[in-house]
mmCIF file of C-alpha atoms in Angstrom:
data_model
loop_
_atom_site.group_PDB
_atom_site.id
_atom_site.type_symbol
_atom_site.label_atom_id
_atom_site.label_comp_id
_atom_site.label_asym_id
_atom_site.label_seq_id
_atom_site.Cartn_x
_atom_site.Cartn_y
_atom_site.Cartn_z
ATOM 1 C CA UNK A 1 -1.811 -16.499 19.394
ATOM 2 C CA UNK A 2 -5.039 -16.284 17.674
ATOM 3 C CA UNK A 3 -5.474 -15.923 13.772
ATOM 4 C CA UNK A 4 -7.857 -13.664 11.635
ATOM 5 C CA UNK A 5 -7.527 -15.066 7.883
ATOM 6 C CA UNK A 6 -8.206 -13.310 4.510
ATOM 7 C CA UNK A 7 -9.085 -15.704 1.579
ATOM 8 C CA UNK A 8 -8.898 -15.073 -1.853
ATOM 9 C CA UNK A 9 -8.244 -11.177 -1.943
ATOM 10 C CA UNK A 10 -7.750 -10.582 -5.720
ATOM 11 C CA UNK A 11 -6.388 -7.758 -7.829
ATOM 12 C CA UNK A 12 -4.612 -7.170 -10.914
ATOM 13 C CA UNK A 13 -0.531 -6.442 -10.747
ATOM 14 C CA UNK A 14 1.484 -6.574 -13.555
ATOM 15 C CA UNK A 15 4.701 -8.416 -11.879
ATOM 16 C CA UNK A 16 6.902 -11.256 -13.542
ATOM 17 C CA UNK A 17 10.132 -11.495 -15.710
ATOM 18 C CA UNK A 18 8.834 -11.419 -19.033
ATOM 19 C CA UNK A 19 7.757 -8.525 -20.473
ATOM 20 C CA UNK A 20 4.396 -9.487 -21.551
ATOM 21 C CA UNK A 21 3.414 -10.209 -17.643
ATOM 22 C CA UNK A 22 4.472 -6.388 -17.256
ATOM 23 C CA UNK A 23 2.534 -4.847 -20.163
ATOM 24 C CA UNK A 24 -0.633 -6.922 -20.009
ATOM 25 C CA UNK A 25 -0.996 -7.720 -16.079
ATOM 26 C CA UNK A 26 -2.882 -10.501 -14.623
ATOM 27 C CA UNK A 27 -4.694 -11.386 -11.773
ATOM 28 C CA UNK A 28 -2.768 -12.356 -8.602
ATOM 29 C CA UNK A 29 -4.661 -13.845 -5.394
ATOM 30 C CA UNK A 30 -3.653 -13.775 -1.883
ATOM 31 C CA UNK A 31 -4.259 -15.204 1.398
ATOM 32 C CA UNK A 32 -3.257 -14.226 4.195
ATOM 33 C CA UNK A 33 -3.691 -15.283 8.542
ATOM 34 C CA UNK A 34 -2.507 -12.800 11.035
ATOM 35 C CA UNK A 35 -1.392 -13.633 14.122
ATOM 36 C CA UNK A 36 -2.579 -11.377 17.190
ATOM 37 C CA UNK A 37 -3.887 -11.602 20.999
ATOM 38 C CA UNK A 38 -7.266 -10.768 20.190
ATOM 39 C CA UNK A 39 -8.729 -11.211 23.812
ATOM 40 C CA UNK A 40 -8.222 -7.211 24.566
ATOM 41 C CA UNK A 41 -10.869 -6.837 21.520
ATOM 42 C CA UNK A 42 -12.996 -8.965 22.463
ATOM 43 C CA UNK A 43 -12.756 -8.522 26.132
ATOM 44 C CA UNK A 44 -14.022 -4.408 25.014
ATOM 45 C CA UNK A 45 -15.778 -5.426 22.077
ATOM 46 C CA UNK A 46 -13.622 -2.905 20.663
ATOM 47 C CA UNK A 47 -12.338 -2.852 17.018
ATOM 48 C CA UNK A 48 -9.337 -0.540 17.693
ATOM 49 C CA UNK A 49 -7.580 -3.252 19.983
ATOM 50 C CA UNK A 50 -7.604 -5.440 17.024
ATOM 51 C CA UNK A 51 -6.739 -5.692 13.279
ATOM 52 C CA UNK A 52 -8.812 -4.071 11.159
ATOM 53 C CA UNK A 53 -9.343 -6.740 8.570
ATOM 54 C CA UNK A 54 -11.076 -4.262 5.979
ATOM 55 C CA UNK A 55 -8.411 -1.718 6.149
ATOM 56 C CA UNK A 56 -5.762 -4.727 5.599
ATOM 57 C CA UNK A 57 -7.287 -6.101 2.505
ATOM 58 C CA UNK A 58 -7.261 -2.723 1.272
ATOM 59 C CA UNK A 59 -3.848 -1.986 1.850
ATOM 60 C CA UNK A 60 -2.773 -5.546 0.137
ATOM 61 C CA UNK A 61 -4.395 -4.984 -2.948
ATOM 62 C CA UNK A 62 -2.877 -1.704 -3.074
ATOM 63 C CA UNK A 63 0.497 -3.632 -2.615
ATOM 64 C CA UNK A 64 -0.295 -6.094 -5.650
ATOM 65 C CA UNK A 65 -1.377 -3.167 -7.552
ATOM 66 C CA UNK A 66 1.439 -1.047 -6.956
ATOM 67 C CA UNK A 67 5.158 -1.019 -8.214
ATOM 68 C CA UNK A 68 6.052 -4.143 -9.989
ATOM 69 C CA UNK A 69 8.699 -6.681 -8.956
ATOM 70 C CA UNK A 70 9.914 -9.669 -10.857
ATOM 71 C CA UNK A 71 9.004 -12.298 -8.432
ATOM 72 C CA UNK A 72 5.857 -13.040 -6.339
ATOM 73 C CA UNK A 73 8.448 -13.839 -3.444
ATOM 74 C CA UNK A 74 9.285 -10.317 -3.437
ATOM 75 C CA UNK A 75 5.674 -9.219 -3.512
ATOM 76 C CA UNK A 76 4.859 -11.729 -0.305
ATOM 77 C CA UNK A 77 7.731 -10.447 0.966
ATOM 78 C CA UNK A 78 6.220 -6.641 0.803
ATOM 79 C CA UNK A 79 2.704 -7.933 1.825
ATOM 80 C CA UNK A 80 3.655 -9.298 4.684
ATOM 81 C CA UNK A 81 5.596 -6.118 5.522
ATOM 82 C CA UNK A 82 2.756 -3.867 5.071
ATOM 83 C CA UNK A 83 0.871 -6.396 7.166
ATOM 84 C CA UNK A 84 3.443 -6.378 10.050
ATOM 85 C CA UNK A 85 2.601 -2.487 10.311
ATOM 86 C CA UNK A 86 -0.451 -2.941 12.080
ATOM 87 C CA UNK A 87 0.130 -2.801 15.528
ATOM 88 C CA UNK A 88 -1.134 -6.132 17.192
ATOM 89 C CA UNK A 89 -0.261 -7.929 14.162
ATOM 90 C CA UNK A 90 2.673 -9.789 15.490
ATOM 91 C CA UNK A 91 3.071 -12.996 12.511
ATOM 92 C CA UNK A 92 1.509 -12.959 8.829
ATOM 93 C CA UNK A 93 1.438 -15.675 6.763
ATOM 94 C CA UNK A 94 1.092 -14.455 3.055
ATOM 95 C CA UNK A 95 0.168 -17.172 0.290
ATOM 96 C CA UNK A 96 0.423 -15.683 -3.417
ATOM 97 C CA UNK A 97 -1.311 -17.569 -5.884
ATOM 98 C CA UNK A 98 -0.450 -16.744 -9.723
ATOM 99 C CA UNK A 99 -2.670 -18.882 -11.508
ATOM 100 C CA UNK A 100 -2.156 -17.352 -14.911
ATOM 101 C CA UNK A 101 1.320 -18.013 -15.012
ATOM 102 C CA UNK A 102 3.420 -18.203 -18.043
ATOM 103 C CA UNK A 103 3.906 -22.026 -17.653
ATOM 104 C CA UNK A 104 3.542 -24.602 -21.209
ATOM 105 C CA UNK A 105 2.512 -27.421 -19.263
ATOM 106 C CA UNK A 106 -1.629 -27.325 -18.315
ATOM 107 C CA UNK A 107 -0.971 -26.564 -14.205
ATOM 108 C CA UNK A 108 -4.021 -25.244 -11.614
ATOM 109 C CA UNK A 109 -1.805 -22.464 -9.668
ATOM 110 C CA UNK A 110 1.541 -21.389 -8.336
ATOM 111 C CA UNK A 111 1.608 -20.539 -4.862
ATOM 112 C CA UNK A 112 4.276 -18.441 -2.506
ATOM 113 C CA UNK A 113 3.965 -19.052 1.091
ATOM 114 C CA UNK A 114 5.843 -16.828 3.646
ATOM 115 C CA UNK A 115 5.538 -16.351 7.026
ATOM 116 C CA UNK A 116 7.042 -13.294 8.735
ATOM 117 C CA UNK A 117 6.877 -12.430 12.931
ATOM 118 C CA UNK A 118 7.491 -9.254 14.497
ATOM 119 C CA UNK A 119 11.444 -8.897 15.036
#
């Protein structure tokens, strides 16, 4: 299977448990490498036998952007969903990254990694 990655798509949400995280937002980040047979597209050189990486990234921040949820597993969880929708996409693997995260101690980021295949 070959893998088209996204790096550091970023947009504002306004998930978590406390209710500050709701009310203010903050900025979430998210990878994500999709698994496909891309030798039709490149066999063609056609873009419609392949993932449209543009229209993906689109879609994801419209995800993180969207309807909050308490817990950044949740939003993976409906990233990689969305993700799944496209056609040759047959595995995702969605990283979160919630680097402003209500922590106390000093910390660089908090990461979910899922990975979800075509059932």
């Amino acid at each position: 299977m070959d893998r088209v990655a996204l790096r550091g798509l970023k947009a504002r949400g306004h998930h978590g448990v406390f209710p500050r995280e709701r009310e203010e937002g903050q900025t979430f980040i998210v990878d994500l490498v999709l698994g496909l047979d891309t030798r039709p597209a490149a066999a063609d050189d056609d873009l419609a036998k392949t993932v449209h990486y543009g229209i993906v990234a689109e879609e994801v921040v419209d995800v993180v952007q969207g309807e909050p949820v308490d817990l950044i597993e949740t939003l993976a969880e409906r990233i990689a969903h969305q993700c799944l929708k496209h056609d040759g996409v047959q595995e995702v693997e969605v990283t979160v990254h919630k680097p402003d995260a209500p922590i106390t101690v000093p910390f660089d980021d908090v990461t979910i990694t899922i990975t979800r295949r075509r059932a």
